[in-house]
mmCIF file of C-alpha atoms in Angstrom:
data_model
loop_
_atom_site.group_PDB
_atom_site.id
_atom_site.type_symbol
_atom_site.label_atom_id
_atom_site.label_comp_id
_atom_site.label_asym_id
_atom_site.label_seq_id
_atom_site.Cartn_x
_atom_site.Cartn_y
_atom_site.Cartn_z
ATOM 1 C CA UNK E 1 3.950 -8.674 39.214
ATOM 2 C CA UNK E 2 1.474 -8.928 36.943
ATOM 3 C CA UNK E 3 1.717 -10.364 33.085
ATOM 4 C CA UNK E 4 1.613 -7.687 30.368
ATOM 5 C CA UNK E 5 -1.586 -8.469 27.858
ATOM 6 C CA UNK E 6 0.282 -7.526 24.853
ATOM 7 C CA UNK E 7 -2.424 -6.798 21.679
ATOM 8 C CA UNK E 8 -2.128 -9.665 19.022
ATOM 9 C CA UNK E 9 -1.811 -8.841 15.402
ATOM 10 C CA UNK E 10 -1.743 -10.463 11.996
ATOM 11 C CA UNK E 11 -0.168 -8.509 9.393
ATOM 12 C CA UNK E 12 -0.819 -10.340 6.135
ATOM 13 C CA UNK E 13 1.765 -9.493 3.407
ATOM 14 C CA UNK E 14 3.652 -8.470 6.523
ATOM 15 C CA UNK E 15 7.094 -8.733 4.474
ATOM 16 C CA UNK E 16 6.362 -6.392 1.791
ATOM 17 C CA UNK E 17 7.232 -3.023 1.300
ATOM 18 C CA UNK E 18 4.598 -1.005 3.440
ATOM 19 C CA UNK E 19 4.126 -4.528 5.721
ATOM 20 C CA UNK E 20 7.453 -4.341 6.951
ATOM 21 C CA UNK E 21 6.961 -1.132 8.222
ATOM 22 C CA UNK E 22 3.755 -1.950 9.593
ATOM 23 C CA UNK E 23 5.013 -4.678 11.644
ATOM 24 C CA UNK E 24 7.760 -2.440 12.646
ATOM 25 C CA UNK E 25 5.406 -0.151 14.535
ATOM 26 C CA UNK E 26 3.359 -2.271 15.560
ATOM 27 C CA UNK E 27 6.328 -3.650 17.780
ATOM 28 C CA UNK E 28 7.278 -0.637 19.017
ATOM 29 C CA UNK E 29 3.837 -0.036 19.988
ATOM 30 C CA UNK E 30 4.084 -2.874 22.552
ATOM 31 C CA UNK E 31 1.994 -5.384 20.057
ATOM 32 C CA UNK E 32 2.887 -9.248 19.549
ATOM 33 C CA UNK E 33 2.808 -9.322 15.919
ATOM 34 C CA UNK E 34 2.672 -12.328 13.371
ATOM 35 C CA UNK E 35 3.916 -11.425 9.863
ATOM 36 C CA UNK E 36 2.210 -13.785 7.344
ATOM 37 C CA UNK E 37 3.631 -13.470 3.520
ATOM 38 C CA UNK E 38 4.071 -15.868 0.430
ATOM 39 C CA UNK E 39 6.828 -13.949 -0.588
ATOM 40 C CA UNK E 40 5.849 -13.491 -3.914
ATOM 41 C CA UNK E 41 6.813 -9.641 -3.743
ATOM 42 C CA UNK E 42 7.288 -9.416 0.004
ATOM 43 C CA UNK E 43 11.283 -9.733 0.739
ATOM 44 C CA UNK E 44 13.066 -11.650 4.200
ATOM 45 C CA UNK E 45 15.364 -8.725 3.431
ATOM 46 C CA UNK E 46 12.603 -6.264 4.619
ATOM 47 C CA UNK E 47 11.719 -7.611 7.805
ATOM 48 C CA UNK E 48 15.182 -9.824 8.648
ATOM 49 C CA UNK E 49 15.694 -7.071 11.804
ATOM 50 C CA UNK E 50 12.959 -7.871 13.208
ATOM 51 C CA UNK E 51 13.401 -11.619 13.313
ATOM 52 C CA UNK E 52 15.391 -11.508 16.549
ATOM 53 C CA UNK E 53 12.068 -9.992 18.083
ATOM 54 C CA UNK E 54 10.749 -12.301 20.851
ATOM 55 C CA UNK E 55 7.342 -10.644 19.991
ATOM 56 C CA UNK E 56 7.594 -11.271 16.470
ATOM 57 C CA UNK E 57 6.521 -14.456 14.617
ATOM 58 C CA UNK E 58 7.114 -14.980 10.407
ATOM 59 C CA UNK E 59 4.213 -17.478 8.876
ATOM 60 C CA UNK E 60 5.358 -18.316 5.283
ATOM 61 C CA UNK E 61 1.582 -18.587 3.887
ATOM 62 C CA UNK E 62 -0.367 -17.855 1.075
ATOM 63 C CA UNK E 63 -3.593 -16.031 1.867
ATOM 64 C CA UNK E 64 -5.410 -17.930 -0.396
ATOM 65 C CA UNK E 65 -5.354 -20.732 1.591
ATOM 66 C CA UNK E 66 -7.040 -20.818 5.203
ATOM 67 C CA UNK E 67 -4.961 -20.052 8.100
ATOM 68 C CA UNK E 68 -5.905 -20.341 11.669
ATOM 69 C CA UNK E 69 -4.085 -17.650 14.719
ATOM 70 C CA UNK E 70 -5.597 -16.550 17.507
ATOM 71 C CA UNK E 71 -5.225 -12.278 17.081
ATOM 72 C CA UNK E 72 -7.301 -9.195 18.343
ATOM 73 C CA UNK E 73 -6.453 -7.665 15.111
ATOM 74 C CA UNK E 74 -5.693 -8.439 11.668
ATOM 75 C CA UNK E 75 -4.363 -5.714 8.803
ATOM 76 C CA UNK E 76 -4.766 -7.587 5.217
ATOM 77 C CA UNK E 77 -2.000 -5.907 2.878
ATOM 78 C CA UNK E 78 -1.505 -9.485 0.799
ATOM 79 C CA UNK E 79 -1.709 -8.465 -2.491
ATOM 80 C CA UNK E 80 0.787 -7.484 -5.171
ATOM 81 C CA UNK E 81 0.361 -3.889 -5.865
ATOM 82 C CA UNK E 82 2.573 -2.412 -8.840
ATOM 83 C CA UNK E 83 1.490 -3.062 -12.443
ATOM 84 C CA UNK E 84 4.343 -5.305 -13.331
ATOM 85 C CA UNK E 85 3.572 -7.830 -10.436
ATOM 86 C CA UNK E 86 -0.203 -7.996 -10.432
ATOM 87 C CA UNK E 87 -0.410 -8.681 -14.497
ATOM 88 C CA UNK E 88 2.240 -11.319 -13.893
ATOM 89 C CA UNK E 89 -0.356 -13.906 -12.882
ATOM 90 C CA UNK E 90 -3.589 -11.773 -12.737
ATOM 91 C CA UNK E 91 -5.417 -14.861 -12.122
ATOM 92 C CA UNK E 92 -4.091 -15.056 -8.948
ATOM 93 C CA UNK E 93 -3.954 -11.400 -7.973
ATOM 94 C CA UNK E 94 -7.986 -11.671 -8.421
ATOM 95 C CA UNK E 95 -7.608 -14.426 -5.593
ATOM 96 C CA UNK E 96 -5.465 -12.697 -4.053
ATOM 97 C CA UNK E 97 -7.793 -9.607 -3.025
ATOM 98 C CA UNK E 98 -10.925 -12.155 -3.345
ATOM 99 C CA UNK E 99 -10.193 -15.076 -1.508
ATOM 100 C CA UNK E 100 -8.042 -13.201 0.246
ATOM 101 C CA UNK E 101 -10.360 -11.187 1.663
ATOM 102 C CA UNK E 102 -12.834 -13.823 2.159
ATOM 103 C CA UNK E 103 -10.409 -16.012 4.515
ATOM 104 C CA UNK E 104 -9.270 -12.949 6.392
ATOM 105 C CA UNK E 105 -12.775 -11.835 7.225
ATOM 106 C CA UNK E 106 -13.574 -15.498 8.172
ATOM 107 C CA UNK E 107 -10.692 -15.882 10.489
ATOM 108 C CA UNK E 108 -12.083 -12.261 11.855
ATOM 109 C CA UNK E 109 -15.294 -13.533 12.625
ATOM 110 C CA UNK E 110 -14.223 -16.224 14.221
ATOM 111 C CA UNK E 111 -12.014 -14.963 16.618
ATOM 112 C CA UNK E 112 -13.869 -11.664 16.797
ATOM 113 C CA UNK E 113 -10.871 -9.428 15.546
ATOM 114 C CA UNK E 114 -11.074 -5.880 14.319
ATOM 115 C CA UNK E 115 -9.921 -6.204 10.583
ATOM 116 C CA UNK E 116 -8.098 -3.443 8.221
ATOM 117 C CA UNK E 117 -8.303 -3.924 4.607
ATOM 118 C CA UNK E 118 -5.636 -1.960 2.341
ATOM 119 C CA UNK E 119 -7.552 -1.351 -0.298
ATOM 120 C CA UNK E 120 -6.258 1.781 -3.514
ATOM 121 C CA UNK E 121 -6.933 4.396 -5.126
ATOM 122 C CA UNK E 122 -7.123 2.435 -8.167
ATOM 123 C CA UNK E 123 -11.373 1.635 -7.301
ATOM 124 C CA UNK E 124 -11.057 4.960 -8.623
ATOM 125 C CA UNK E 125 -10.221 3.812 -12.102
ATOM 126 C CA UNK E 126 -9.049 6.875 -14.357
ATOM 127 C CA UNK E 127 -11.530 9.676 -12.322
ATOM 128 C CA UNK E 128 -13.851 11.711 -13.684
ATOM 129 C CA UNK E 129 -13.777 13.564 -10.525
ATOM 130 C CA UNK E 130 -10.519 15.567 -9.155
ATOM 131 C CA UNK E 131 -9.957 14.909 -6.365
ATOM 132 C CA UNK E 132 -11.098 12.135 -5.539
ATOM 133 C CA UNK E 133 -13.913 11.594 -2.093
ATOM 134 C CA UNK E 134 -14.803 8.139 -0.936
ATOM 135 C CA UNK E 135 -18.114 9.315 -1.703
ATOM 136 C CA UNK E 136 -16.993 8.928 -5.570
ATOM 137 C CA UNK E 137 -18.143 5.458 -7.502
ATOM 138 C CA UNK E 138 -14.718 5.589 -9.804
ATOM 139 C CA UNK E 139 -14.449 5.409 -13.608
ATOM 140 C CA UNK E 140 -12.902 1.666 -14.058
ATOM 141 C CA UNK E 141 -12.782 -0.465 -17.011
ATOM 142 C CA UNK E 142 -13.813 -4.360 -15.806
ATOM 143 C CA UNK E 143 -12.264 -6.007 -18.300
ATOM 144 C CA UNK E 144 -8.825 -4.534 -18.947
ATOM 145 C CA UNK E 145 -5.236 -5.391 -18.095
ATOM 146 C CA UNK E 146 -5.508 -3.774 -14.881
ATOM 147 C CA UNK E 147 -8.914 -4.952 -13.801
ATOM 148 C CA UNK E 148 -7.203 -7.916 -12.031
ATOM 149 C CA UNK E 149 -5.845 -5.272 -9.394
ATOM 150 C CA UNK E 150 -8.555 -2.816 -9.950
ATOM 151 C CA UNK E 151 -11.986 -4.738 -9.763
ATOM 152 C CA UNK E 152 -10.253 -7.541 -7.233
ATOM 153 C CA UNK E 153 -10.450 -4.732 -4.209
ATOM 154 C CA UNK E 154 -13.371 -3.473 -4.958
ATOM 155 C CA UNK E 155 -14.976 -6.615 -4.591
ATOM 156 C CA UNK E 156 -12.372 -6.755 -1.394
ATOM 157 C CA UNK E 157 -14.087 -3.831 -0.287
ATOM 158 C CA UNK E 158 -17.726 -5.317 -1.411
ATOM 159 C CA UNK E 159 -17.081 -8.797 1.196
ATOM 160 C CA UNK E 160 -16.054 -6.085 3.757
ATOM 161 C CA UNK E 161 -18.501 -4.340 3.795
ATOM 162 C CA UNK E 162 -21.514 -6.906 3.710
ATOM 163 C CA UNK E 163 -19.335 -8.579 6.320
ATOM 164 C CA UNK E 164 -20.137 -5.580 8.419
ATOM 165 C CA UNK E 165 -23.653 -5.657 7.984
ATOM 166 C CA UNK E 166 -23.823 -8.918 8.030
ATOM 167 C CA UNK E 167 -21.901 -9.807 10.800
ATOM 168 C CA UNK E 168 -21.355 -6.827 12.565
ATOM 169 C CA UNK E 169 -17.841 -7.308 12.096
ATOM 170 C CA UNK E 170 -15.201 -4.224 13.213
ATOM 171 C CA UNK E 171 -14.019 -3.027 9.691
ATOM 172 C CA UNK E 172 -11.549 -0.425 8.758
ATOM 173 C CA UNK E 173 -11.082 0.349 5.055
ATOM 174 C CA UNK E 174 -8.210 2.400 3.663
ATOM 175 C CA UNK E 175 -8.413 3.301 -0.137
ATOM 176 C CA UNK E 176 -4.199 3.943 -0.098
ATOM 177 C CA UNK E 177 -2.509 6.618 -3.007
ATOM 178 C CA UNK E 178 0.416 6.213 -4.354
ATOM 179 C CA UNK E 179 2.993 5.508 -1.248
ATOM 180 C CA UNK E 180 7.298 5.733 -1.957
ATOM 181 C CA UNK E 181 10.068 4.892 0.898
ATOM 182 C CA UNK E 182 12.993 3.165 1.668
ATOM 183 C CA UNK E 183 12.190 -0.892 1.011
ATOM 184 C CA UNK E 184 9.824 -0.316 -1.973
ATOM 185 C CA UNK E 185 11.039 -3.460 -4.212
ATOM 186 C CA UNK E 186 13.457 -2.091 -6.795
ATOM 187 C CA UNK E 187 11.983 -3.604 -10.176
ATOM 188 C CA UNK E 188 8.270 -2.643 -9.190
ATOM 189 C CA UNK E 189 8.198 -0.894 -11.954
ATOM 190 C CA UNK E 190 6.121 2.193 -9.846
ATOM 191 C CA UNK E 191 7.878 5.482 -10.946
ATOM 192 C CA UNK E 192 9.447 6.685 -8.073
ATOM 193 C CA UNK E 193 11.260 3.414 -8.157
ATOM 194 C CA UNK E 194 11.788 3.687 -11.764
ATOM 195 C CA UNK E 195 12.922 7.008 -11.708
ATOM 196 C CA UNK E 196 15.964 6.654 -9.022
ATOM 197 C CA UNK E 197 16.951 3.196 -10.218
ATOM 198 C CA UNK E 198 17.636 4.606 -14.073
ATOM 199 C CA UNK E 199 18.823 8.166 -12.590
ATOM 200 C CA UNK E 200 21.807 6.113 -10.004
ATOM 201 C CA UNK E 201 22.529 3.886 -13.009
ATOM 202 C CA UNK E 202 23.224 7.020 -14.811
ATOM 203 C CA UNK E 203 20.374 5.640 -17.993
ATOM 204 C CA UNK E 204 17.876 7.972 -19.381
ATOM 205 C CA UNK E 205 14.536 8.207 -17.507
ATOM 206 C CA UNK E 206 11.410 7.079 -19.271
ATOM 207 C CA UNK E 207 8.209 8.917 -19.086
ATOM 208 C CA UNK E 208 5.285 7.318 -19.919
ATOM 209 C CA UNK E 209 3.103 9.693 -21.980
ATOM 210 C CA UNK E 210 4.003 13.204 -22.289
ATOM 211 C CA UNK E 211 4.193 13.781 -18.400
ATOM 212 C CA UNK E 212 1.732 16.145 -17.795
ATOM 213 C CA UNK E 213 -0.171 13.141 -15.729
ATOM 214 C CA UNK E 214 -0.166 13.675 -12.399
ATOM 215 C CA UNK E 215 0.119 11.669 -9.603
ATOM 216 C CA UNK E 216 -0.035 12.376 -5.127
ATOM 217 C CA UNK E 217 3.483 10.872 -3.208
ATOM 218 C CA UNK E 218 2.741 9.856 0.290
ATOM 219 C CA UNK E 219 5.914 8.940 2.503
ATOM 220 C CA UNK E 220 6.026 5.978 3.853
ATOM 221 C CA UNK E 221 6.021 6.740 7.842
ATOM 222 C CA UNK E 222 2.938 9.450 7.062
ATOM 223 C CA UNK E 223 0.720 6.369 5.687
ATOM 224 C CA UNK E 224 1.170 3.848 8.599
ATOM 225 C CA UNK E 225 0.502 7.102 11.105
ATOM 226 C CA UNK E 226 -2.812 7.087 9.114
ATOM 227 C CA UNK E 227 -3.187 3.570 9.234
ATOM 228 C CA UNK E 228 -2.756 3.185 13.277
ATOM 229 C CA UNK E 229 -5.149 5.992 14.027
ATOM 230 C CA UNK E 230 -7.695 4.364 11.600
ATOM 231 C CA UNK E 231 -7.710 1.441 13.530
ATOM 232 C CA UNK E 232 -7.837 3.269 16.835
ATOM 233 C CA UNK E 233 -10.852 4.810 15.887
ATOM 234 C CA UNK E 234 -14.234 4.192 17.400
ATOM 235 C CA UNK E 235 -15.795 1.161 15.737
ATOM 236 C CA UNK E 236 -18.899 3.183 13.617
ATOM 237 C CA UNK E 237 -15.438 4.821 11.674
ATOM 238 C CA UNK E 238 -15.225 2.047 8.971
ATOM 239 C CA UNK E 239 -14.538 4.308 6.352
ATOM 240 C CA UNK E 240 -13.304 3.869 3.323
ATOM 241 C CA UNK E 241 -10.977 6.572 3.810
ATOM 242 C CA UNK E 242 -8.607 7.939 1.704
ATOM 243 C CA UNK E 243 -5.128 7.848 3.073
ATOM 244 C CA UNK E 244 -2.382 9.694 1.051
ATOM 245 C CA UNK E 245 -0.795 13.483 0.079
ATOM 246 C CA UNK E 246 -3.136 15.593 -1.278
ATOM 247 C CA UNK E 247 0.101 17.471 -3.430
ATOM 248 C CA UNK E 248 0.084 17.217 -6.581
ATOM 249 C CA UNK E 249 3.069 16.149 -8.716
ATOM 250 C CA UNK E 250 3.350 15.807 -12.819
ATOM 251 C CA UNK E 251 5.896 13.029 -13.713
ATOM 252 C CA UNK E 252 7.889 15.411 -15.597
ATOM 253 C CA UNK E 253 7.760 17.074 -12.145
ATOM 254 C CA UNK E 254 9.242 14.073 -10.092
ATOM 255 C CA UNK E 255 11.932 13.493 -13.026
ATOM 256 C CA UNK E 256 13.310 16.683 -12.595
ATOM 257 C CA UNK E 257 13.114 16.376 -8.597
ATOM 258 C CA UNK E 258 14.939 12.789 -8.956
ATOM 259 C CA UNK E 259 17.475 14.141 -11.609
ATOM 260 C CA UNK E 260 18.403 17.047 -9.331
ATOM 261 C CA UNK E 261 18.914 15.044 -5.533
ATOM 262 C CA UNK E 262 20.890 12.122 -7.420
ATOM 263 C CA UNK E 263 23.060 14.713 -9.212
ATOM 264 C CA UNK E 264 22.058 12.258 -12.866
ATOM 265 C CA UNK E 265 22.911 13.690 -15.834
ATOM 266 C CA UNK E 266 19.890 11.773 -17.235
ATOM 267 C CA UNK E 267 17.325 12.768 -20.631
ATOM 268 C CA UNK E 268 13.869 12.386 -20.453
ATOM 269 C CA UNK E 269 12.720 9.311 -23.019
ATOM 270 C CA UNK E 270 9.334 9.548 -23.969
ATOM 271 C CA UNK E 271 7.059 6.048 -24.165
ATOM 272 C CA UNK E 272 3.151 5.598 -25.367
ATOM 273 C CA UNK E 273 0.727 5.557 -22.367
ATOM 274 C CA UNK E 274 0.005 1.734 -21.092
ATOM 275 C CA UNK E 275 -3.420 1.060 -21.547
ATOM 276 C CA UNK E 276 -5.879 1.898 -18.778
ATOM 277 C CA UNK E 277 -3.349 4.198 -16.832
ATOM 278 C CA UNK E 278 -4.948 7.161 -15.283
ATOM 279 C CA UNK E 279 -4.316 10.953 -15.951
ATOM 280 C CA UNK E 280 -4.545 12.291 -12.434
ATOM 281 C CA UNK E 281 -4.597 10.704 -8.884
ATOM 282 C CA UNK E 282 -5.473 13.201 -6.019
ATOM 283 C CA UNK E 283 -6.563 11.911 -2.838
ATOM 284 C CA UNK E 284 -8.935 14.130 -1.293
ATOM 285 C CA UNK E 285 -8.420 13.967 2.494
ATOM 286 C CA UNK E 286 -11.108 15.974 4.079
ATOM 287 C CA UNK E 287 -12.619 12.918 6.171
ATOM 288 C CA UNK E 288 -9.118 11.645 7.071
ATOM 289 C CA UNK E 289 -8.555 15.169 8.694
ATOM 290 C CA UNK E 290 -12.329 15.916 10.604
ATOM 291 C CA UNK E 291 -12.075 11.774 11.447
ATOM 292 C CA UNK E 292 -8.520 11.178 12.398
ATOM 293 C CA UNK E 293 -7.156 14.491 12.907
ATOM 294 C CA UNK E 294 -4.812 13.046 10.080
ATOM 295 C CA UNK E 295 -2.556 14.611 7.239
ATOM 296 C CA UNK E 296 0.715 13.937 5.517
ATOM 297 C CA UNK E 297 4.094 15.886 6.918
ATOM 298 C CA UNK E 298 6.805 14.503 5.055
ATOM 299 C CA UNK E 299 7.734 16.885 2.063
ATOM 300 C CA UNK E 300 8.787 15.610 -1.509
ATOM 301 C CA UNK E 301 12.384 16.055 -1.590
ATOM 302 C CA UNK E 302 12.709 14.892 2.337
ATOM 303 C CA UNK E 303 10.660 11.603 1.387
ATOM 304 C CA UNK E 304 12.962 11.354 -1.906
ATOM 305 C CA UNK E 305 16.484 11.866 -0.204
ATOM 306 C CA UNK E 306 15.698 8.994 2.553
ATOM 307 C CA UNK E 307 14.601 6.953 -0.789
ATOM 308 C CA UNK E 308 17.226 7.355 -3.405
ATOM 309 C CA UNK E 309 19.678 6.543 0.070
ATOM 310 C CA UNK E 310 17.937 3.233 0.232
ATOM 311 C CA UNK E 311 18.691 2.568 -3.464
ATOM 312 C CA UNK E 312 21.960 3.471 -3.394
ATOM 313 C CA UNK E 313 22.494 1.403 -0.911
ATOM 314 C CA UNK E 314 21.342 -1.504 -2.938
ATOM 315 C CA UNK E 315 23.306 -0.683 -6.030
ATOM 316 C CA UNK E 316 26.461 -0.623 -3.846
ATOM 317 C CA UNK E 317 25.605 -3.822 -2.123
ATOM 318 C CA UNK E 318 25.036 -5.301 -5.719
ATOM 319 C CA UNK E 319 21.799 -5.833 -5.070
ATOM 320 C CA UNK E 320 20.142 -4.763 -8.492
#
């Protein structure tokens, strides 16, 4: 009988929130899969099922640093991605997406591996334009709080590129909006997360603003449907290509939604806008759809319920 060739893949930040899942499918896809992660927000806790997986492999590694594995395909997701953990050492989240990106498309040309980079909305910056096309430049401020997080994937998505061009390396870029699900780390300090976590504890919810900004929830399972059929995709699809929900949602919105499935008897508290933080986020998804054949199924209050669960779960396990 002869020997399954099962596809090799690197999944750097493997452990994190939308890594985990990633691996996950990957696996049940028929893929060997090494999950590489510093686990500076990525959590054993995340990916501690799939340990017992012959056909999975955990590398404790910074990306930073150079690695050598022999794969057919790497995804690069190292990076912290909430506010509160990429201004914690923004330094580092700079090398992070820089360095990062520079020994991930090294190792790529080496071994000749198609390579995904998860790169975010956030090259937008605060839009001028709504919604948003890949075709659009962004509106970002270079030297602000954010610009760590901001300005380090664009230049992510710069090295990519010229990699491409350069090299004629296989590139897939995905510019991801904002993304919720079970696993997202519960101090993030991203709103859905925000929202649930005060709402189960019974505290007020606090609204940054007067809530009229808006921002587009993408499930979980729809993004890493988006993700494998970017990478399937014939090799002159390099996008960037936005990946996320097109509907729109004020935070006063998703307060009320959160308030209502938890059954809170939470207020609203109203905060001063953080610096930098943008009004609207709306992905538009035309090329995901005519390139892909690609869009978002998982409503709101469906993607919310399977959430707040999660939570719950780690309030009662005392997990806080």
């Amino acid at each position: 009988m002869q020997d399954i060739i099962k596809k090799r893949v690197l999944v750097t930040g493997g452990a994190g929130f939308l890594g985990s899942f990633l691996c996950e499918r990957l696996l049940n896809e028929g893929c060997d899969v090494i999950c590489m992660d510093n686990f500076f927000t990525g959590r054993k806790a995340n990916i501690a099922h799939l340990l017992s997986n012959p056909y999975f492999e955990l590398m404790r590694h910074d990306v930073t640093f150079p690695f050598y594995v022999e794969v057919d395909e790497i995804y690069n997701l190292a990076c912290p991605a909430s506010p509160v953990h990429y201004q914690f050492d923004p330094v580092q989240t700079t090398k992070t997406s820089v360095h990062g990106a520079i020994n991930v498309l090294g190792l790529a040309k080496r071994v000749k591996a198609k390579v995904f980079q998860a790169s975010t909305s956030e090259v937008y910056g605060d839009p001028n334009i709504h919604p948003q096309p890949e075709t659009y430049w962004g509106h970002v401020n270079p030297i602000g709080i954010r610009s760590c997080y901001d300005e380090g994937k664009r230049c992510a998505e710069t090295l990519f590129f010229d990699y491409w061009r350069q090299h004629n390396l296989r590139i897939k870029v995905v510019r991801i909006f904002n993304t919720y699900g079970p696993r997202m780390h519960p101090h993030d300090g991203r709103v859905v997360s925000n929202f649930i976590m005060q709402a189960l504890r019974g505290e007020d919810i606090t609204i940054y603003g007067d809530g009229k900004q808006t921002r587009s929830f993408c499930y979980v399972s729809d993004l890493i449907e988006g993700w494998i059929r970017l990478m399937a995709s014939p090799d002159d699809v390099t996008g960037p290509i936005n990946i996320g929900n097109p509907g729109e949602f004020t935070m006063l919105e998703l307060a009320e939604n959160v308030i209502d499935l938890t059954n809170a008897k939470s207020k609203l508290i109203f905060e001063p806008l953080p610096a930098d933080d943008p009004k609207q986020r709306q992905p538009d998804i035309t090329l995901a759809k005519e390139k892909l054949g690609w869009e978002p199924t998982v409503p709101l209050r469906e993607g919310l319920t399977k959430t707040i669960e999660y939570f719950d779960g780690l309030l009662k396990q005392g997990l806080q």
